XYZ file of C-alpha atoms in Angstrom:
440
model
C -152.784 -40.929 54.892
C -151.684 -38.438 52.967
C -148.585 -37.621 50.753
C -148.186 -34.031 50.223
C -145.506 -31.833 48.806
C -144.895 -28.092 48.986
C -141.959 -26.296 47.299
C -140.187 -23.649 45.731
C -138.908 -24.001 42.460
C -136.979 -22.134 39.003
C -141.136 -22.373 37.360
C -142.321 -19.048 39.700
C -139.236 -18.117 41.705
C -136.100 -16.221 40.851
C -132.723 -17.207 41.854
C -132.946 -14.321 44.462
C -135.799 -16.370 46.330
C -134.716 -19.941 45.734
C -131.957 -18.480 47.851
C -133.983 -17.674 51.008
C -135.669 -21.034 50.669
C -132.349 -23.864 49.789
C -131.042 -25.822 52.189
C -127.889 -27.165 53.270
C -127.712 -30.385 55.247
C -126.600 -29.185 58.550
C -129.763 -26.885 57.808
C -131.659 -30.207 56.410
C -130.742 -32.120 59.529
C -131.816 -28.989 61.925
C -135.376 -28.688 60.403
C -135.588 -32.587 60.616
C -135.424 -32.478 64.486
C -137.380 -29.946 64.761
C -140.314 -30.970 62.667
C -140.139 -34.503 64.597
C -142.630 -33.707 67.207
C -145.208 -32.353 65.059
C -148.769 -33.823 65.104
C -149.953 -35.207 61.951
C -146.132 -35.199 60.647
C -145.497 -39.041 59.713
C -141.971 -38.729 58.272
C -140.425 -35.694 55.579
C -137.562 -35.543 53.392
C -136.092 -32.040 52.071
C -134.888 -31.703 48.710
C -132.680 -28.919 47.725
C -131.311 -28.025 44.291
C -130.134 -25.263 42.199
C -133.354 -25.153 41.113
C -135.423 -26.538 43.405
C -136.600 -26.526 47.389
C -139.262 -29.293 48.228
C -140.364 -30.673 51.493
C -142.132 -33.981 51.094
C -144.520 -35.305 54.177
C -146.630 -38.630 54.307
C -149.399 -36.916 57.063
C -152.207 -38.351 59.354
C -155.612 -37.089 56.640
C -157.525 -35.818 60.349
C -154.101 -33.832 61.708
C -152.471 -32.262 58.277
C -149.725 -29.455 59.323
C -149.186 -26.578 56.606
C -146.088 -27.723 54.965
C -145.330 -24.371 53.728
C -146.058 -22.686 56.953
C -143.261 -25.123 58.641
C -140.715 -24.097 56.129
C -141.374 -20.179 56.337
C -140.774 -20.690 59.946
C -137.616 -22.730 59.686
C -136.320 -20.135 57.345
C -138.156 -17.478 59.510
C -139.430 -15.683 56.694
C -143.092 -13.684 56.335
C -145.352 -16.666 54.821
C -148.004 -14.095 53.507
C -145.023 -12.594 51.437
C -144.008 -15.340 49.893
C -146.960 -17.835 49.435
C -147.464 -16.601 46.090
C -144.457 -18.682 45.322
C -145.439 -21.620 46.588
C -146.053 -24.863 44.483
C -147.761 -27.708 46.794
C -149.117 -30.937 45.727
C -150.341 -34.211 47.485
C -151.427 -37.375 46.617
C -151.423 -38.595 42.710
C -150.367 -35.443 41.594
C -147.631 -35.317 44.341
C -146.438 -39.309 42.993
C -146.201 -38.210 39.010
C -144.309 -35.258 39.760
C -141.898 -36.789 41.757
C -141.924 -39.543 39.181
C -141.594 -36.907 36.458
C -139.090 -34.862 38.352
C -136.731 -37.925 39.269
C -135.768 -38.761 35.370
C -135.340 -35.236 34.542
C -138.792 -33.945 32.974
C -139.135 -31.038 35.447
C -135.361 -29.613 35.396
C -134.753 -26.790 33.727
C -132.562 -28.248 31.471
C -134.696 -31.476 29.960
C -133.244 -34.793 31.209
C -130.390 -33.616 33.153
C -128.571 -36.361 34.570
C -127.846 -34.792 38.082
C -131.439 -34.610 39.576
C -131.574 -38.502 39.800
C -129.038 -38.361 42.424
C -130.106 -35.554 43.902
C -133.108 -37.450 44.765
C -131.782 -40.465 45.807
C -129.533 -38.628 48.081
C -132.048 -36.655 49.568
C -134.021 -40.128 50.198
C -130.929 -41.098 51.899
C -130.179 -38.027 54.562
C -133.547 -38.575 55.341
C -133.306 -41.894 56.494
C -129.808 -41.406 57.932
C -131.960 -38.704 60.334
C -134.576 -40.899 61.026
C -137.201 -38.869 58.965
C -138.268 -41.041 56.396
C -140.951 -43.339 57.343
C -142.229 -46.300 55.533
C -144.428 -44.782 52.460
C -141.285 -42.129 51.244
C -139.250 -44.411 51.648
C -141.010 -46.887 48.929
C -142.476 -43.978 46.885
C -138.644 -42.545 46.885
C -137.657 -45.888 46.109
C -140.087 -46.302 42.853
C -139.454 -43.491 41.415
C -135.245 -43.556 41.140
C -135.925 -46.828 39.762
C -138.686 -45.753 37.371
C -135.921 -42.542 36.178
C -133.414 -45.800 36.030
C -135.540 -47.471 33.278
C -135.958 -44.094 31.601
C -132.474 -43.350 31.399
C -131.952 -46.917 30.264
C -134.540 -46.792 28.055
C -134.776 -43.379 26.492
C -132.328 -40.628 25.249
C -134.496 -37.332 25.805
C -130.647 -35.761 24.985
C -128.585 -35.897 22.179
C -125.164 -35.279 24.793
C -124.838 -35.087 27.713
C -127.442 -33.114 29.757
C -126.022 -30.593 33.308
C -126.336 -26.688 33.794
C -123.258 -26.330 32.334
C -123.444 -28.525 29.026
C -125.991 -25.622 28.613
C -123.977 -22.786 29.938
C -121.181 -23.740 27.078
C -124.101 -23.775 24.743
C -124.995 -20.819 25.358
C -121.884 -19.145 25.822
C -121.143 -20.426 21.981
C -124.815 -19.268 20.709
C -123.536 -15.340 21.694
C -120.353 -15.878 20.175
C -117.780 -16.580 22.882
C -115.169 -19.128 22.340
C -113.583 -21.478 25.496
C -110.913 -22.988 22.712
C -107.177 -21.845 24.632
C -108.788 -19.428 26.917
C -107.464 -19.516 30.457
C -110.518 -20.862 32.891
C -110.882 -21.144 36.326
C -113.091 -22.931 38.353
C -114.071 -22.179 42.134
C -115.792 -25.702 43.516
C -114.467 -28.754 43.628
C -117.634 -30.717 44.004
C -120.316 -32.625 41.448
C -120.630 -29.658 39.623
C -117.252 -27.910 39.805
C -115.589 -31.282 38.561
C -118.089 -31.297 36.146
C -117.956 -28.338 35.001
C -113.236 -28.331 34.978
C -114.238 -31.340 32.480
C -116.750 -29.673 30.197
C -114.088 -26.755 29.814
C -111.085 -29.397 29.118
C -113.080 -30.946 26.712
C -113.834 -27.546 24.815
C -109.814 -26.737 24.741
C -109.475 -24.872 27.947
C -106.863 -24.684 30.154
C -108.405 -25.134 33.329
C -107.455 -24.294 37.105
C -109.669 -25.771 39.543
C -109.271 -24.459 43.432
C -108.846 -26.555 46.462
C -110.215 -26.141 49.874
C -106.064 -25.446 51.819
C -107.198 -28.397 54.324
C -108.567 -30.737 51.549
C -105.576 -29.856 49.064
C -104.199 -33.196 49.724
C -107.022 -35.945 49.743
C -109.420 -34.897 46.495
C -109.137 -35.632 43.046
C -109.198 -33.210 41.093
C -110.072 -33.672 36.506
C -107.096 -35.220 34.877
C -105.356 -32.545 32.549
C -106.395 -29.718 35.417
C -104.100 -27.288 37.441
C -104.664 -26.950 40.908
C -104.565 -23.893 43.345
C -105.820 -23.187 47.094
C -109.036 -21.521 47.085
C -107.439 -18.540 49.411
C -105.139 -17.661 46.229
C -107.894 -17.748 43.848
C -107.654 -14.070 43.208
C -104.146 -14.254 42.484
C -104.705 -15.459 38.988
C -108.205 -13.821 38.633
C -107.379 -11.188 36.157
C -105.024 -14.059 33.738
C -108.535 -15.436 33.546
C -110.785 -15.192 30.360
C -113.138 -17.584 32.479
C -113.899 -18.059 35.858
C -116.784 -20.864 36.963
C -118.074 -20.787 40.430
C -119.981 -23.386 41.588
C -119.487 -24.573 45.173
C -122.505 -24.608 48.239
C -120.852 -22.116 50.391
C -123.420 -20.041 52.145
C -121.117 -17.041 51.466
C -119.982 -15.533 47.669
C -116.669 -16.785 46.685
C -116.207 -13.598 44.162
C -117.325 -9.640 45.576
C -116.871 -6.501 43.858
C -115.186 -5.107 46.175
C -112.212 -8.054 45.807
C -112.398 -7.717 41.809
C -111.875 -3.676 42.154
C -108.885 -4.273 43.799
C -107.213 -5.696 40.976
C -105.657 -4.151 37.639
C -107.725 -6.338 34.525
C -106.321 -5.844 31.775
C -108.941 -8.405 29.517
C -112.694 -9.081 29.512
C -113.421 -11.671 32.067
C -116.992 -14.077 31.978
C -118.265 -14.916 35.151
C -120.225 -18.226 35.295
C -122.548 -18.553 38.589
C -123.608 -21.834 39.351
C -124.400 -22.354 42.641
C -127.863 -21.298 44.799
C -127.352 -19.258 47.449
C -125.503 -17.304 44.660
C -121.571 -17.761 45.347
C -120.934 -14.193 42.514
C -121.963 -10.949 43.973
C -124.743 -9.399 41.256
C -123.400 -5.503 41.333
C -119.954 -7.301 40.071
C -121.790 -7.034 36.280
C -121.269 -2.795 37.263
C -117.035 -3.467 36.883
C -116.051 -2.816 33.235
C -115.261 -5.654 31.508
C -116.811 -8.116 32.998
C -119.864 -9.500 32.234
C -122.060 -12.032 34.318
C -124.240 -14.961 34.454
C -126.405 -17.210 36.648
C -128.331 -20.247 36.399
C -131.147 -18.258 35.270
C -129.563 -16.983 32.268
C -129.549 -20.972 30.802
C -132.302 -22.273 29.701
C -133.399 -25.622 27.643
C -134.651 -23.645 24.164
C -137.513 -25.816 22.430
C -138.104 -28.663 22.157
C -138.346 -30.780 18.473
C -140.767 -32.890 17.529
C -138.248 -35.879 18.142
C -137.822 -34.751 21.712
C -141.765 -34.582 22.525
C -142.197 -38.188 21.244
C -139.302 -39.189 23.764
C -141.487 -37.447 26.609
C -144.504 -39.163 26.122
C -142.377 -42.086 25.621
C -140.967 -41.587 28.786
C -144.241 -41.082 30.806
C -145.678 -44.278 29.972
C -143.002 -45.889 31.480
C -143.900 -43.368 34.494
C -147.021 -44.457 34.500
C -146.491 -48.017 34.728
C -144.282 -47.969 37.432
C -146.588 -45.522 39.086
C -149.054 -48.115 39.025
C -147.429 -50.766 40.877
C -146.399 -47.818 43.650
C -150.415 -46.896 43.679
C -150.998 -51.316 44.119
C -148.825 -51.611 47.112
C -149.893 -47.640 48.825
C -153.228 -48.370 48.647
C -152.719 -52.322 49.871
C -150.468 -51.641 52.877
C -153.539 -51.517 55.211
C -154.824 -54.681 53.976
C -150.956 -56.184 54.478
C -151.056 -55.056 58.146
C -154.266 -56.454 58.512
C -154.070 -60.051 56.936
C -150.556 -59.982 59.302
C -152.453 -59.205 62.677
C -155.631 -61.509 61.004
C -152.249 -64.181 61.006
C -150.581 -63.400 64.412
C -153.929 -64.274 65.988
C -154.784 -67.326 63.634
C -151.260 -68.846 64.740
C -152.184 -67.898 68.491
C -155.691 -69.681 68.194
C -153.796 -72.919 67.066
C -150.880 -72.595 69.612
C -153.811 -72.827 71.808
C -155.996 -75.772 70.742
C -152.570 -77.670 70.305
C -149.804 -76.973 72.951
C -151.725 -79.433 75.198
C -150.832 -82.201 72.455
C -147.592 -81.026 71.802
C -146.322 -81.492 75.353
C -147.530 -85.619 75.157
C -145.517 -85.352 71.912
C -142.384 -84.559 74.268
C -142.733 -88.032 75.572
C -142.555 -89.814 72.889
C -138.630 -90.855 73.210
C -139.995 -92.138 76.449
C -142.720 -94.778 75.054
C -141.964 -98.307 73.860
C -141.969 -97.647 69.888
C -145.324 -99.199 69.126
C -146.762 -97.182 71.798
C -145.365 -94.323 70.547
C -146.178 -94.439 66.783
C -149.334 -94.834 68.100
C -149.294 -91.294 69.951
C -147.390 -89.761 67.070
C -151.102 -91.090 64.912
C -153.267 -89.720 66.924
C -151.237 -86.390 67.313
C -151.118 -85.869 63.426
C -154.473 -86.771 63.316
C -154.888 -84.102 66.222
C -153.093 -81.401 64.377
C -154.920 -81.577 61.242
C -158.353 -81.234 63.454
C -157.140 -78.025 64.841
C -155.534 -76.123 61.534
C -159.166 -77.239 60.367
C -161.602 -76.173 62.916
C -158.881 -72.643 62.578
C -159.960 -72.732 58.880
C -162.976 -73.199 59.485
C -163.288 -70.662 62.490
C -161.939 -67.945 59.541
C -163.843 -69.184 56.479
C -166.966 -69.527 58.268
C -166.202 -65.714 60.164
C -165.152 -64.484 56.804
C -169.106 -66.009 55.146
C -170.881 -63.782 57.887
C -169.584 -60.532 57.259
C -169.632 -60.538 53.878
C -172.333 -60.715 51.066
C -172.400 -64.402 48.974
C -170.770 -63.215 46.349
C -167.929 -61.888 47.507
C -167.757 -65.154 49.924
C -167.527 -67.002 46.425
C -165.240 -64.808 44.886
C -162.631 -65.681 47.743
C -163.087 -69.181 48.110
C -162.756 -69.143 44.540
C -159.466 -67.524 44.985
C -158.409 -69.315 47.688
C -159.163 -72.734 45.145
C -156.857 -71.191 42.397
C -153.703 -70.881 44.513
C -154.155 -74.669 45.418
C -155.060 -75.713 42.058
C -158.779 -76.289 42.578
C -160.027 -73.878 40.265
C -163.784 -73.709 40.058
C -164.293 -75.790 42.762
C -167.011 -73.595 44.908
C -169.070 -73.108 41.689
C -168.969 -76.536 40.706
C -170.190 -78.217 44.286
C -171.843 -75.432 45.182
C -174.645 -75.979 47.897
C -175.108 -79.979 48.210
C -178.081 -81.074 50.051
C -178.372 -77.887 51.358
C -175.154 -77.995 52.925
C -172.233 -76.150 52.544
C -169.010 -76.553 50.265
C -166.531 -76.092 52.344
C -165.317 -77.996 55.867
C -168.288 -79.343 57.161
C -170.607 -75.953 57.459
C -169.352 -75.266 61.114
C -167.557 -72.317 62.361
C -165.841 -73.705 65.161
C -164.956 -73.043 68.766
């Protein structure tokens, strides 16, 4: 078994390329359905955010599918054309990446708060569609747990972390003012609500668009006004800023629609969506300034931040060791369960006759039943001893003397018999465990 991932992210691909490989929930469900019978693919999880798209898989090492080829086939694009944008990782490199990703160390904005939820939701969606196997289930759960621990113990930023917060910083650095300005937020998802809430805190007047069929059942941040999405162009000319952050596959703002308006003042458009919400060519219109998600970078890291990153990685390494312990021992656990089942069956076969006799005790005189019960107990102890001897001396014949001694010592410690084997040794040429016979 091998853990692998392939992806497209902001480190190598522009927003236009990332748009090609972005997934909606329906797209992800369709991909799970298409890939479920691919040989060698045991489990799959897909993470799709504004800055990255990653396909995670547990695969059989003797029959490994090309994940990026599967991805390109699903997106109906040429593998050769886009292979240079792909990032591929496997096993420990992949595990380390996921743990760092989950707590925001891999984000464009360091320590952003949304990614941990996105990773958790990706696993939940895969689980819902029976796509995630046990390996990915444990890996993603442990990565989220580690991220929570980092978030609890280390403050990677001195303020809330999200792309809209960074957008506000960039705007201020360039001389833009938000206070007392009229803003429209298109979209009422998680990013839309964050955007509306931040603009309110900055002192802006905020209107949020809501789809008509949802207008009576959705909440918007307190203090915001709401309008139906279909009326967005009516208030557009009065806005100083328009933020668009939807999951729509279509443009929410088009050049042709804006050209039909009578604009009296400049408007700043902020596109926080992947795929894009705002048609890029709108910036050709006089008075329109457009920003997209790639315009908001994390900037320089202070010495304190670098120290915090180092501390975060220490926490992650500790949590990763727990995953590796589980991952490397999972085959042993399965074998132990098989041995246990075989031993139980062996014990059952040795004692089934006596168990049937035990059922007759209630019909016997008290003295006779007590004698029979004593005999039964002695037989059960003897049967258990034979099963244990069979296991122990069978093991001794398969491993070295040193390994066998270490196994006996470990078992002895479990029952408070430390150093039993070394102290007793081989007494008079005999064995210190049982009677020296493996039993039948």
